[in-house]
Structures are given as C-alpha cells and as structure tokens.
Amino acid sequence: MHQSRSPAVKTALRRFRCLPVKICLILVITLSYVALQFYSGHWGTSRPVTAYSSREDELRQYQMKEVDLDFIRRAGLVDHKIADLSDSDIDGMNQTELMVTVHSYLDNCDTLCKRRLRMGLIGEGGWEVCDDEGVRPRSHRCLVYSFGNERVFSFEDDVARVYRCEVHIFKASTERAEYNRSSLIHVHPYGVGRVTEITPLGTELHTFADIRSILNHAGIAIDLVKMDIENGEWSVLSGMLLDKQLHNIRQLLVEFHVGFPPNLDRLRRIVRVMRSLSRIGFRKFYVHKNPRGSYHHPHFPILRSRNYEIHFLNSKYL
C-alpha cells in the first residue's frame, strides 16, 4: 500500500528537483558576466585600472609624471602637420615628446570620409572601407591585397561579395600550397617582408614590389591593402616607401603595433614612417584602439593602446 509522504519530505523533493535549474541559472549569469568583462576589454589591460582616492595616489602607483593638456595640445600632432617635421626635429625630441606625438597622431583622424562601410565582422576581423567617390573600390578590375590573415576571412569575403573585387590573401605558411577560396579570392602561402627571404621558421616572405611582379600587378593600381602582420608593418612600410610602392594604392588599412613601452629609436622610426605616409598624401579617415592592449605609460596621463587599427585613404584620388 502506497504510503503518503509528509509535507516536509514533499518540500525537500520539490527543492531537489529545482536544484539543477538553479545551478544552470547561476552558470548562465556567471558566464554572461565573464563574457561582458572580456569583450568590454576589462581583462585586456596590462595592469588593473583601479579607483584611486586621489590623482597623486594613481601617479605614485604607476610612477607617472603628470603631463598637462597644454603640453599634449602643443606637442601632440594630430593631423598632416606631422609632414613638416624635419629629421633634426625628430632627433631633438625626448621620449615624452615622441610618445605624445605618436599616440596623438595615431589616435585622431585628419580627413573626413562621408560614407564608411564595414566589411566583415563588427568585432575583430572586420575593417572599414571608405565608399566616397574617387577612393572607393573601382567597379571594374577592383584589386585587394590582404596580409596577415590567419583564421577569419569575413573582411575578404565581404569585399569580394559587395565590390566584386579580385582579392589576394597572403598567409606565410610552410605548406607552400596555393588555393582559391572562391572564383574571386585567391590564397597564397607567403607573406610580405622588408626583404625577400626564407625565414628561420621556414616561411616565405617577399617584398611588396616582388609580390606585385609575381602576380603581374606591377604598375597596376590597388584599391585596398589591408595589413595586420604583428609588428612587421613598420619595416615593410619603410620598404614600400623606399620602393615607391604606395603612390597608386587608394586605401591602406593597417594595424600598427606601438609596443610597450617603445624605446627612443623605435619611437623615432615610427614618427618617420607616419611623416612619410603623410607627405605622400595618406590621411586617416578612421582609427580604432584595440582595447585588449591598453596600458599606463609613465609619461602619459591617460590609458594608451599598444595597437591601433588605422584606416588611410590616398588624398590624391579625392
């Protein structure tokens, strides 16, 4: 004969049945919080950003020297005036002046693109393209070079789909096998470098000029060049400037890696590359700081980024 359960037993059983649901809810809330912190960049800083009781406490914590706004406004060039700097001007700058110049220039636009279109993902992997007349990808014979792609092809897929561009993706690989991702997208097993070489890791690099020759694109205008080559951009761009490979590129999209913290020689080299790009007409229509690379620098009063995604257009085409 079935024996009825007491009210206390029934209550305990109901609570036991609800336990998995409660555990799931706790897990969902916890994972949501973790995802929010991760994507908001709070876990990407090299040092935790803490609420301080006073500005003096913060300065002591990071051994920072206060830099006033008047100095930043005076020393931090934000537009094409950087083209007026001479070598002696750059050599005469101390680390603080160079630091302020580099971050002020990379952090600010100096031209207007009236219509930007996001190609690829909204987050990492996507890039902005200026669709203004003159600099937009051409409707016929559009040509795109993409350097440094590892896993995500959303940018290249969208450029090929929207503009019908011929897209070449360069991935330095030891496999040495070319393949076509689609009828418009071609993947090459080598990357771009300051010199043409086989690296100690066995990967193949070619100068930008050599790549153009290999693909029979020498002298042909390129609509978009996207470059994310993990700190190699400074030497590659120096070589492209020396070889005069940038004059017929309509848009240049580069992730610049400033370093933490860059030394004097590196800062001067960075300023010289930025100056040269400005002198031949490249203007920044969009900039984006990578939130996962933020840090406190001893000579800057606010958080800085190690990496900037800079979107240039060639003003000669406007």
PDB file of C-alpha atoms in Angstrom:
ATOM      1  CA  MET A   1       0.000   0.000   0.000  1.00  0.00           C
ATOM      2  CA  HIS A   2       1.354   3.414  -1.009  1.00  0.00           C
ATOM      3  CA  GLN A   3       2.346   5.443   1.991  1.00  0.00           C
ATOM      4  CA  SER A   4       1.766   9.211   1.692  1.00  0.00           C
ATOM      5  CA  ARG A   5       4.773  11.464   2.186  1.00  0.00           C
ATOM      6  CA  SER A   6       4.919  14.050   4.900  1.00  0.00           C
ATOM      7  CA  PRO A   7       4.803  17.769   3.948  1.00  0.00           C
ATOM      8  CA  ALA A   8       8.457  18.160   4.923  1.00  0.00           C
ATOM      9  CA  VAL A   9       9.502  15.360   2.573  1.00  0.00           C
ATOM     10  CA  LYS A  10       7.432  16.811  -0.264  1.00  0.00           C
ATOM     11  CA  THR A  11       9.040  20.232   0.208  1.00  0.00           C
ATOM     12  CA  ALA A  12      12.523  18.705   0.195  1.00  0.00           C
ATOM     13  CA  LEU A  13      11.769  16.777  -3.002  1.00  0.00           C
ATOM     14  CA  ARG A  14      10.491  19.914  -4.735  1.00  0.00           C
ATOM     15  CA  ARG A  15      13.646  21.780  -3.779  1.00  0.00           C
ATOM     16  CA  PHE A  16      15.782  18.907  -5.015  1.00  0.00           C
ATOM     17  CA  ARG A  17      14.010  18.894  -8.395  1.00  0.00           C
ATOM     18  CA  CYS A  18      14.609  22.662  -8.742  1.00  0.00           C
ATOM     19  CA  LEU A  19      18.298  22.362  -7.892  1.00  0.00           C
ATOM     20  CA  PRO A  20      19.522  21.670 -11.481  1.00  0.00           C
ATOM     21  CA  VAL A  21      17.557  24.679 -12.729  1.00  0.00           C
ATOM     22  CA  LYS A  22      19.113  26.910 -10.091  1.00  0.00           C
ATOM     23  CA  ILE A  23      22.595  25.635 -10.929  1.00  0.00           C
ATOM     24  CA  CYS A  24      22.002  26.341 -14.618  1.00  0.00           C
ATOM     25  CA  LEU A  25      20.811  29.867 -13.846  1.00  0.00           C
ATOM     26  CA  ILE A  26      23.908  30.546 -11.753  1.00  0.00           C
ATOM     27  CA  LEU A  27      26.155  29.248 -14.547  1.00  0.00           C
ATOM     28  CA  VAL A  28      24.391  31.381 -17.165  1.00  0.00           C
ATOM     29  CA  ILE A  29      24.722  34.526 -15.032  1.00  0.00           C
ATOM     30  CA  THR A  30      28.390  33.805 -14.298  1.00  0.00           C
ATOM     31  CA  LEU A  31      29.287  33.129 -17.943  1.00  0.00           C
ATOM     32  CA  SER A  32      27.406  36.242 -19.065  1.00  0.00           C
ATOM     33  CA  TYR A  33      29.407  38.352 -16.630  1.00  0.00           C
ATOM     34  CA  VAL A  34      32.685  36.796 -17.807  1.00  0.00           C
ATOM     35  CA  ALA A  35      31.807  37.451 -21.461  1.00  0.00           C
ATOM     36  CA  LEU A  36      30.838  41.051 -20.701  1.00  0.00           C
ATOM     37  CA  GLN A  37      34.116  41.712 -18.925  1.00  0.00           C
ATOM     38  CA  PHE A  38      36.140  40.061 -21.692  1.00  0.00           C
ATOM     39  CA  TYR A  39      34.556  41.850 -24.639  1.00  0.00           C
ATOM     40  CA  SER A  40      34.487  45.202 -22.899  1.00  0.00           C
ATOM     41  CA  GLY A  41      38.267  44.967 -22.678  1.00  0.00           C
ATOM     42  CA  HIS A  42      38.478  44.982 -18.878  1.00  0.00           C
ATOM     43  CA  TRP A  43      40.620  41.860 -18.943  1.00  0.00           C
ATOM     44  CA  GLY A  44      42.861  43.133 -21.717  1.00  0.00           C
ATOM     45  CA  THR A  45      44.701  45.776 -19.757  1.00  0.00           C
ATOM     46  CA  SER A  46      48.232  45.018 -18.788  1.00  0.00           C
ATOM     47  CA  ARG A  47      47.543  46.427 -15.332  1.00  0.00           C
ATOM     48  CA  PRO A  48      44.247  46.648 -13.493  1.00  0.00           C
ATOM     49  CA  VAL A  49      42.537  50.023 -13.632  1.00  0.00           C
ATOM     50  CA  THR A  50      41.709  50.888 -10.049  1.00  0.00           C
ATOM     51  CA  ALA A  51      39.647  53.636  -8.468  1.00  0.00           C
ATOM     52  CA  TYR A  52      42.025  55.869  -6.558  1.00  0.00           C
ATOM     53  CA  SER A  53      41.299  58.261  -3.754  1.00  0.00           C
ATOM     54  CA  SER A  54      43.364  60.943  -5.458  1.00  0.00           C
ATOM     55  CA  ARG A  55      45.280  61.643  -8.634  1.00  0.00           C
ATOM     56  CA  GLU A  56      48.501  61.637  -6.618  1.00  0.00           C
ATOM     57  CA  ASP A  57      47.857  58.054  -5.497  1.00  0.00           C
ATOM     58  CA  GLU A  58      47.456  56.946  -9.102  1.00  0.00           C
ATOM     59  CA  LEU A  59      50.625  58.711 -10.181  1.00  0.00           C
ATOM     60  CA  ARG A  60      52.564  57.044  -7.393  1.00  0.00           C
ATOM     61  CA  GLN A  61      51.106  53.636  -8.273  1.00  0.00           C
ATOM     62  CA  TYR A  62      52.335  53.804 -11.871  1.00  0.00           C
ATOM     63  CA  GLN A  63      55.342  56.068 -11.258  1.00  0.00           C
ATOM     64  CA  MET A  64      53.796  58.526 -13.686  1.00  0.00           C
ATOM     65  CA  LYS A  65      54.689  62.127 -14.332  1.00  0.00           C
ATOM     66  CA  GLU A  66      51.744  64.410 -14.843  1.00  0.00           C
ATOM     67  CA  VAL A  67      51.535  65.820 -18.378  1.00  0.00           C
ATOM     68  CA  ASP A  68      49.218  68.785 -18.680  1.00  0.00           C
ATOM     69  CA  LEU A  69      46.773  69.287 -21.527  1.00  0.00           C
ATOM     70  CA  ASP A  70      48.582  72.346 -22.829  1.00  0.00           C
ATOM     71  CA  PHE A  71      51.675  70.218 -23.410  1.00  0.00           C
ATOM     72  CA  ILE A  72      49.672  67.474 -25.151  1.00  0.00           C
ATOM     73  CA  ARG A  73      47.962  70.037 -27.378  1.00  0.00           C
ATOM     74  CA  ARG A  74      51.281  71.643 -28.249  1.00  0.00           C
ATOM     75  CA  ALA A  75      53.432  68.532 -28.755  1.00  0.00           C
ATOM     76  CA  GLY A  76      50.846  66.002 -29.925  1.00  0.00           C
ATOM     77  CA  LEU A  77      50.411  66.395 -33.679  1.00  0.00           C
ATOM     78  CA  VAL A  78      47.025  65.083 -34.774  1.00  0.00           C
ATOM     79  CA  ASP A  79      46.969  65.865 -38.497  1.00  0.00           C
ATOM     80  CA  HIS A  80      49.134  66.273 -41.590  1.00  0.00           C
ATOM     81  CA  LYS A  81      51.329  68.874 -39.852  1.00  0.00           C
ATOM     82  CA  ILE A  82      53.491  65.893 -38.963  1.00  0.00           C
ATOM     83  CA  ALA A  83      54.732  66.102 -42.571  1.00  0.00           C
ATOM     84  CA  ASP A  84      56.539  69.336 -41.689  1.00  0.00           C
ATOM     85  CA  LEU A  85      58.836  67.650 -39.163  1.00  0.00           C
ATOM     86  CA  SER A  86      62.479  67.512 -40.222  1.00  0.00           C
ATOM     87  CA  ASP A  87      64.912  64.773 -39.220  1.00  0.00           C
ATOM     88  CA  SER A  88      66.553  67.168 -36.795  1.00  0.00           C
ATOM     89  CA  ASP A  89      63.137  67.934 -35.269  1.00  0.00           C
ATOM     90  CA  ILE A  90      62.543  64.229 -34.675  1.00  0.00           C
ATOM     91  CA  ASP A  91      66.061  63.583 -33.384  1.00  0.00           C
ATOM     92  CA  GLY A  92      65.704  66.505 -30.988  1.00  0.00           C
ATOM     93  CA  MET A  93      62.545  65.151 -29.346  1.00  0.00           C
ATOM     94  CA  ASN A  94      62.804  63.440 -25.992  1.00  0.00           C
ATOM     95  CA  GLN A  95      60.854  60.281 -25.179  1.00  0.00           C
ATOM     96  CA  THR A  96      57.896  62.168 -23.712  1.00  0.00           C
ATOM     97  CA  GLU A  97      57.526  64.381 -26.793  1.00  0.00           C
ATOM     98  CA  LEU A  98      57.838  61.393 -29.131  1.00  0.00           C
ATOM     99  CA  MET A  99      55.332  59.393 -27.108  1.00  0.00           C
ATOM    100  CA  VAL A 100      52.789  62.202 -27.148  1.00  0.00           C
ATOM    101  CA  THR A 101      53.304  62.724 -30.889  1.00  0.00           C
ATOM    102  CA  VAL A 102      52.916  59.031 -31.769  1.00  0.00           C
ATOM    103  CA  HIS A 103      49.768  58.454 -29.739  1.00  0.00           C
ATOM    104  CA  SER A 104      48.164  61.783 -30.622  1.00  0.00           C
ATOM    105  CA  TYR A 105      48.699  61.196 -34.327  1.00  0.00           C
ATOM    106  CA  LEU A 106      47.529  57.580 -34.350  1.00  0.00           C
ATOM    107  CA  ASP A 107      44.536  58.346 -32.148  1.00  0.00           C
ATOM    108  CA  ASN A 108      42.948  61.054 -34.321  1.00  0.00           C
ATOM    109  CA  CYS A 109      41.517  61.345 -37.831  1.00  0.00           C
ATOM    110  CA  ASP A 110      42.709  64.059 -40.200  1.00  0.00           C
ATOM    111  CA  THR A 111      40.201  63.734 -43.037  1.00  0.00           C
ATOM    112  CA  LEU A 112      36.507  63.024 -43.471  1.00  0.00           C
ATOM    113  CA  CYS A 113      35.002  60.010 -45.180  1.00  0.00           C
ATOM    114  CA  LYS A 114      31.321  60.726 -45.682  1.00  0.00           C
ATOM    115  CA  ARG A 115      30.306  57.103 -46.172  1.00  0.00           C
ATOM    116  CA  ARG A 116      32.052  54.237 -44.409  1.00  0.00           C
ATOM    117  CA  LEU A 117      31.055  50.632 -44.958  1.00  0.00           C
ATOM    118  CA  ARG A 118      32.065  47.895 -42.555  1.00  0.00           C
ATOM    119  CA  MET A 119      33.465  44.904 -44.377  1.00  0.00           C
ATOM    120  CA  GLY A 120      33.443  41.738 -42.296  1.00  0.00           C
ATOM    121  CA  LEU A 121      32.640  41.263 -38.649  1.00  0.00           C
ATOM    122  CA  ILE A 122      31.651  44.153 -36.413  1.00  0.00           C
ATOM    123  CA  GLY A 123      34.284  42.965 -33.948  1.00  0.00           C
ATOM    124  CA  GLU A 124      37.778  41.672 -34.587  1.00  0.00           C
ATOM    125  CA  GLY A 125      38.382  40.738 -38.212  1.00  0.00           C
ATOM    126  CA  GLY A 126      36.276  43.496 -39.759  1.00  0.00           C
ATOM    127  CA  TRP A 127      37.576  46.742 -41.260  1.00  0.00           C
ATOM    128  CA  GLU A 128      36.054  49.988 -42.509  1.00  0.00           C
ATOM    129  CA  VAL A 129      36.144  50.915 -46.193  1.00  0.00           C
ATOM    130  CA  CYS A 130      35.612  54.469 -47.409  1.00  0.00           C
ATOM    131  CA  ASP A 131      32.947  54.460 -50.110  1.00  0.00           C
ATOM    132  CA  ASP A 132      33.423  58.087 -51.158  1.00  0.00           C
ATOM    133  CA  GLU A 133      33.791  58.815 -54.848  1.00  0.00           C
ATOM    134  CA  GLY A 134      37.390  58.721 -56.002  1.00  0.00           C
ATOM    135  CA  VAL A 135      38.751  56.435 -53.296  1.00  0.00           C
ATOM    136  CA  ARG A 136      36.079  53.725 -53.255  1.00  0.00           C
ATOM    137  CA  PRO A 137      36.990  50.355 -54.815  1.00  0.00           C
ATOM    138  CA  ARG A 138      36.522  50.536 -58.561  1.00  0.00           C
ATOM    139  CA  SER A 139      33.539  48.896 -60.194  1.00  0.00           C
ATOM    140  CA  HIS A 140      35.820  47.266 -62.772  1.00  0.00           C
ATOM    141  CA  ARG A 141      39.113  45.494 -62.093  1.00  0.00           C
ATOM    142  CA  CYS A 142      38.974  46.118 -58.353  1.00  0.00           C
ATOM    143  CA  LEU A 143      42.092  44.693 -56.695  1.00  0.00           C
ATOM    144  CA  VAL A 144      42.668  43.953 -52.994  1.00  0.00           C
ATOM    145  CA  TYR A 145      45.711  42.652 -51.094  1.00  0.00           C
ATOM    146  CA  SER A 146      45.238  41.247 -47.587  1.00  0.00           C
ATOM    147  CA  PHE A 147      48.285  40.464 -45.437  1.00  0.00           C
ATOM    148  CA  GLY A 148      48.297  38.666 -42.124  1.00  0.00           C
ATOM    149  CA  ASN A 149      45.018  36.788 -42.269  1.00  0.00           C
ATOM    150  CA  GLU A 150      45.122  33.680 -40.101  1.00  0.00           C
ATOM    151  CA  ARG A 151      41.626  32.345 -39.488  1.00  0.00           C
ATOM    152  CA  VAL A 152      38.846  34.868 -40.167  1.00  0.00           C
ATOM    153  CA  PHE A 153      38.013  35.715 -43.792  1.00  0.00           C
ATOM    154  CA  SER A 154      34.955  37.887 -43.182  1.00  0.00           C
ATOM    155  CA  PHE A 155      36.608  41.073 -44.480  1.00  0.00           C
ATOM    156  CA  GLU A 156      37.848  39.438 -47.662  1.00  0.00           C
ATOM    157  CA  ASP A 157      34.545  37.643 -48.250  1.00  0.00           C
ATOM    158  CA  ASP A 158      32.562  40.883 -47.937  1.00  0.00           C
ATOM    159  CA  VAL A 159      34.889  42.909 -50.168  1.00  0.00           C
ATOM    160  CA  ALA A 160      34.628  40.263 -52.883  1.00  0.00           C
ATOM    161  CA  ARG A 161      30.855  39.963 -52.483  1.00  0.00           C
ATOM    162  CA  VAL A 162      29.989  43.675 -52.238  1.00  0.00           C
ATOM    163  CA  TYR A 163      32.506  45.223 -54.645  1.00  0.00           C
ATOM    164  CA  ARG A 164      33.258  42.153 -56.791  1.00  0.00           C
ATOM    165  CA  CYS A 165      36.960  42.664 -56.121  1.00  0.00           C
ATOM    166  CA  GLU A 166      39.758  40.293 -57.012  1.00  0.00           C
ATOM    167  CA  VAL A 167      41.162  39.535 -53.564  1.00  0.00           C
ATOM    168  CA  HIS A 168      44.594  38.105 -52.797  1.00  0.00           C
ATOM    169  CA  ILE A 169      45.212  36.775 -49.289  1.00  0.00           C
ATOM    170  CA  PHE A 170      48.809  36.248 -48.191  1.00  0.00           C
ATOM    171  CA  LYS A 171      49.465  33.757 -45.397  1.00  0.00           C
ATOM    172  CA  ALA A 172      53.083  32.904 -44.657  1.00  0.00           C
ATOM    173  CA  SER A 173      52.994  29.123 -44.362  1.00  0.00           C
ATOM    174  CA  THR A 174      55.377  26.196 -44.601  1.00  0.00           C
ATOM    175  CA  GLU A 175      52.794  24.225 -46.593  1.00  0.00           C
ATOM    176  CA  ARG A 176      53.570  26.161 -49.798  1.00  0.00           C
ATOM    177  CA  ALA A 177      50.218  25.377 -51.393  1.00  0.00           C
ATOM    178  CA  GLU A 178      48.094  27.968 -53.167  1.00  0.00           C
ATOM    179  CA  TYR A 179      44.343  27.588 -53.412  1.00  0.00           C
ATOM    180  CA  ASN A 180      41.247  29.513 -54.430  1.00  0.00           C
ATOM    181  CA  ARG A 181      38.732  30.244 -51.711  1.00  0.00           C
ATOM    182  CA  SER A 182      36.297  31.287 -54.444  1.00  0.00           C
ATOM    183  CA  SER A 183      36.424  32.491 -58.028  1.00  0.00           C
ATOM    184  CA  LEU A 184      37.447  35.931 -56.720  1.00  0.00           C
ATOM    185  CA  ILE A 185      39.523  35.081 -53.634  1.00  0.00           C
ATOM    186  CA  HIS A 186      42.991  33.596 -54.023  1.00  0.00           C
ATOM    187  CA  VAL A 187      45.172  32.455 -51.110  1.00  0.00           C
ATOM    188  CA  HIS A 188      48.970  32.490 -51.388  1.00  0.00           C
ATOM    189  CA  PRO A 189      51.318  30.635 -48.991  1.00  0.00           C
ATOM    190  CA  TYR A 190      53.768  33.505 -48.497  1.00  0.00           C
ATOM    191  CA  GLY A 191      53.791  36.819 -46.704  1.00  0.00           C
ATOM    192  CA  VAL A 192      55.203  40.301 -47.101  1.00  0.00           C
ATOM    193  CA  GLY A 193      58.546  41.344 -45.646  1.00  0.00           C
ATOM    194  CA  ARG A 194      61.177  44.036 -45.771  1.00  0.00           C
ATOM    195  CA  VAL A 195      63.303  41.704 -47.902  1.00  0.00           C
ATOM    196  CA  THR A 196      62.580  38.592 -49.937  1.00  0.00           C
ATOM    197  CA  GLU A 197      63.739  35.593 -47.918  1.00  0.00           C
ATOM    198  CA  ILE A 198      63.023  32.239 -46.332  1.00  0.00           C
ATOM    199  CA  THR A 199      62.818  32.878 -42.593  1.00  0.00           C
ATOM    200  CA  PRO A 200      64.460  30.654 -39.940  1.00  0.00           C
ATOM    201  CA  LEU A 201      60.981  29.199 -39.341  1.00  0.00           C
ATOM    202  CA  GLY A 202      60.819  28.111 -42.972  1.00  0.00           C
ATOM    203  CA  THR A 203      58.178  30.602 -44.099  1.00  0.00           C
ATOM    204  CA  GLU A 204      58.499  32.508 -47.353  1.00  0.00           C
ATOM    205  CA  LEU A 205      58.447  36.307 -47.464  1.00  0.00           C
ATOM    206  CA  HIS A 206      58.582  38.665 -50.429  1.00  0.00           C
ATOM    207  CA  THR A 207      58.846  42.413 -50.672  1.00  0.00           C
ATOM    208  CA  PHE A 208      55.686  44.209 -51.737  1.00  0.00           C
ATOM    209  CA  ALA A 209      57.283  45.071 -55.080  1.00  0.00           C
ATOM    210  CA  ASP A 210      58.232  41.427 -55.680  1.00  0.00           C
ATOM    211  CA  ILE A 211      54.694  40.272 -54.864  1.00  0.00           C
ATOM    212  CA  ARG A 212      53.312  42.668 -57.451  1.00  0.00           C
ATOM    213  CA  SER A 213      55.740  41.277 -60.012  1.00  0.00           C
ATOM    214  CA  ILE A 214      54.909  37.654 -59.153  1.00  0.00           C
ATOM    215  CA  LEU A 215      51.190  38.342 -59.680  1.00  0.00           C
ATOM    216  CA  ASN A 216      51.746  40.522 -62.777  1.00  0.00           C
ATOM    217  CA  HIS A 217      50.376  43.560 -60.946  1.00  0.00           C
ATOM    218  CA  ALA A 218      53.419  45.818 -61.297  1.00  0.00           C
ATOM    219  CA  GLY A 219      52.233  49.347 -62.011  1.00  0.00           C
ATOM    220  CA  ILE A 220      48.554  48.434 -61.538  1.00  0.00           C
ATOM    221  CA  ALA A 221      46.573  50.484 -59.011  1.00  0.00           C
ATOM    222  CA  ILE A 222      45.450  48.597 -55.907  1.00  0.00           C
ATOM    223  CA  ASP A 223      42.144  49.595 -54.353  1.00  0.00           C
ATOM    224  CA  LEU A 224      42.704  48.242 -50.838  1.00  0.00           C
ATOM    225  CA  VAL A 225      45.713  46.981 -48.932  1.00  0.00           C
ATOM    226  CA  LYS A 226      44.971  45.502 -45.511  1.00  0.00           C
ATOM    227  CA  MET A 227      47.940  44.715 -43.288  1.00  0.00           C
ATOM    228  CA  ASP A 228      47.986  43.060 -39.860  1.00  0.00           C
ATOM    229  CA  ILE A 229      51.416  41.470 -39.645  1.00  0.00           C
ATOM    230  CA  GLU A 230      52.160  41.655 -35.928  1.00  0.00           C
ATOM    231  CA  ASN A 231      54.812  44.349 -35.634  1.00  0.00           C
ATOM    232  CA  GLY A 232      56.291  43.825 -39.087  1.00  0.00           C
ATOM    233  CA  GLU A 233      54.362  46.752 -40.562  1.00  0.00           C
ATOM    234  CA  TRP A 234      56.986  49.379 -39.700  1.00  0.00           C
ATOM    235  CA  SER A 235      59.807  47.741 -41.657  1.00  0.00           C
ATOM    236  CA  VAL A 236      57.501  46.680 -44.506  1.00  0.00           C
ATOM    237  CA  LEU A 237      56.073  50.186 -44.898  1.00  0.00           C
ATOM    238  CA  SER A 238      59.591  51.628 -44.782  1.00  0.00           C
ATOM    239  CA  GLY A 239      60.500  49.362 -47.688  1.00  0.00           C
ATOM    240  CA  MET A 240      57.325  50.229 -49.597  1.00  0.00           C
ATOM    241  CA  LEU A 241      58.069  53.932 -49.164  1.00  0.00           C
ATOM    242  CA  LEU A 242      61.643  53.453 -50.340  1.00  0.00           C
ATOM    243  CA  ASP A 243      60.497  51.415 -53.369  1.00  0.00           C
ATOM    244  CA  LYS A 244      57.701  53.923 -54.150  1.00  0.00           C
ATOM    245  CA  GLN A 245      55.002  51.253 -53.888  1.00  0.00           C
ATOM    246  CA  LEU A 246      52.323  53.339 -52.161  1.00  0.00           C
ATOM    247  CA  HIS A 247      51.511  56.089 -54.660  1.00  0.00           C
ATOM    248  CA  ASN A 248      48.814  54.097 -56.517  1.00  0.00           C
ATOM    249  CA  ILE A 249      47.113  52.482 -53.507  1.00  0.00           C
ATOM    250  CA  ARG A 250      43.690  54.013 -52.858  1.00  0.00           C
ATOM    251  CA  GLN A 251      43.149  52.841 -49.276  1.00  0.00           C
ATOM    252  CA  LEU A 252      45.585  51.445 -46.731  1.00  0.00           C
ATOM    253  CA  LEU A 253      44.276  49.622 -43.647  1.00  0.00           C
ATOM    254  CA  VAL A 254      46.968  48.806 -41.093  1.00  0.00           C
ATOM    255  CA  GLU A 255      47.095  47.587 -37.520  1.00  0.00           C
ATOM    256  CA  PHE A 256      50.021  49.476 -36.016  1.00  0.00           C
ATOM    257  CA  HIS A 257      51.815  47.919 -33.052  1.00  0.00           C
ATOM    258  CA  VAL A 258      53.405  50.640 -30.947  1.00  0.00           C
ATOM    259  CA  GLY A 259      54.925  48.364 -28.316  1.00  0.00           C
ATOM    260  CA  PHE A 260      55.157  48.561 -24.541  1.00  0.00           C
ATOM    261  CA  PRO A 261      56.903  50.795 -23.957  1.00  0.00           C
ATOM    262  CA  PRO A 262      58.732  51.703 -27.167  1.00  0.00           C
ATOM    263  CA  ASN A 263      62.293  52.972 -26.801  1.00  0.00           C
ATOM    264  CA  LEU A 264      63.684  56.162 -28.329  1.00  0.00           C
ATOM    265  CA  ASP A 265      64.949  54.570 -31.549  1.00  0.00           C
ATOM    266  CA  ARG A 266      61.661  52.770 -32.135  1.00  0.00           C
ATOM    267  CA  LEU A 267      59.630  55.908 -31.446  1.00  0.00           C
ATOM    268  CA  ARG A 268      61.719  57.912 -33.910  1.00  0.00           C
ATOM    269  CA  ARG A 269      61.316  55.213 -36.561  1.00  0.00           C
ATOM    270  CA  ILE A 270      57.547  55.223 -36.002  1.00  0.00           C
ATOM    271  CA  VAL A 271      57.343  59.011 -36.352  1.00  0.00           C
ATOM    272  CA  ARG A 272      59.393  58.905 -39.567  1.00  0.00           C
ATOM    273  CA  VAL A 273      57.076  56.313 -41.127  1.00  0.00           C
ATOM    274  CA  MET A 274      53.997  58.342 -40.149  1.00  0.00           C
ATOM    275  CA  ARG A 275      55.620  61.505 -41.504  1.00  0.00           C
ATOM    276  CA  SER A 276      56.410  59.823 -44.841  1.00  0.00           C
ATOM    277  CA  LEU A 277      52.864  58.488 -45.222  1.00  0.00           C
ATOM    278  CA  SER A 278      51.502  61.956 -44.569  1.00  0.00           C
ATOM    279  CA  ARG A 279      53.901  63.569 -47.037  1.00  0.00           C
ATOM    280  CA  ILE A 280      52.699  61.403 -49.926  1.00  0.00           C
ATOM    281  CA  GLY A 281      49.061  62.161 -49.161  1.00  0.00           C
ATOM    282  CA  PHE A 282      47.731  59.426 -46.885  1.00  0.00           C
ATOM    283  CA  ARG A 283      45.066  60.700 -44.483  1.00  0.00           C
ATOM    284  CA  LYS A 284      43.355  58.876 -41.599  1.00  0.00           C
ATOM    285  CA  PHE A 285      39.598  58.607 -42.042  1.00  0.00           C
ATOM    286  CA  TYR A 286      39.010  56.169 -39.182  1.00  0.00           C
ATOM    287  CA  VAL A 287      41.013  54.993 -36.174  1.00  0.00           C
ATOM    288  CA  HIS A 288      40.295  52.284 -33.631  1.00  0.00           C
ATOM    289  CA  LYS A 289      42.211  51.419 -30.475  1.00  0.00           C
ATOM    290  CA  ASN A 290      42.471  47.765 -29.550  1.00  0.00           C
ATOM    291  CA  PRO A 291      41.002  47.639 -26.009  1.00  0.00           C
ATOM    292  CA  ARG A 292      42.883  44.466 -25.126  1.00  0.00           C
ATOM    293  CA  GLY A 293      46.218  46.222 -25.378  1.00  0.00           C
ATOM    294  CA  SER A 294      45.709  49.202 -23.085  1.00  0.00           C
ATOM    295  CA  TYR A 295      48.355  50.187 -20.563  1.00  0.00           C
ATOM    296  CA  HIS A 296      49.624  53.005 -18.365  1.00  0.00           C
ATOM    297  CA  HIS A 297      52.737  54.737 -19.625  1.00  0.00           C
ATOM    298  CA  PRO A 298      54.969  56.716 -17.240  1.00  0.00           C
ATOM    299  CA  HIS A 299      54.860  59.824 -19.437  1.00  0.00           C
ATOM    300  CA  PHE A 300      51.184  59.913 -20.361  1.00  0.00           C
ATOM    301  CA  PRO A 301      48.315  60.841 -18.036  1.00  0.00           C
ATOM    302  CA  ILE A 302      45.675  58.538 -19.563  1.00  0.00           C
ATOM    303  CA  LEU A 303      45.459  54.944 -20.747  1.00  0.00           C
ATOM    304  CA  ARG A 304      47.180  54.232 -24.043  1.00  0.00           C
ATOM    305  CA  SER A 305      46.800  51.380 -26.501  1.00  0.00           C
ATOM    306  CA  ARG A 306      49.568  49.162 -27.792  1.00  0.00           C
ATOM    307  CA  ASN A 307      47.731  48.609 -31.079  1.00  0.00           C
ATOM    308  CA  TYR A 308      45.859  50.978 -33.389  1.00  0.00           C
ATOM    309  CA  GLU A 309      43.812  49.965 -36.429  1.00  0.00           C
ATOM    310  CA  ILE A 310      44.358  52.894 -38.786  1.00  0.00           C
ATOM    311  CA  HIS A 311      42.328  53.397 -41.960  1.00  0.00           C
ATOM    312  CA  PHE A 312      44.019  55.646 -44.524  1.00  0.00           C
ATOM    313  CA  LEU A 313      42.790  56.997 -47.821  1.00  0.00           C
ATOM    314  CA  ASN A 314      45.072  58.378 -50.505  1.00  0.00           C
ATOM    315  CA  SER A 315      44.074  62.028 -50.839  1.00  0.00           C
ATOM    316  CA  LYS A 316      45.471  62.256 -54.383  1.00  0.00           C
ATOM    317  CA  TYR A 317      42.388  60.334 -55.560  1.00  0.00           C
ATOM    318  CA  LEU A 318      39.893  62.750 -53.994  1.00  0.00           C
TER     319      LEU A 318
END
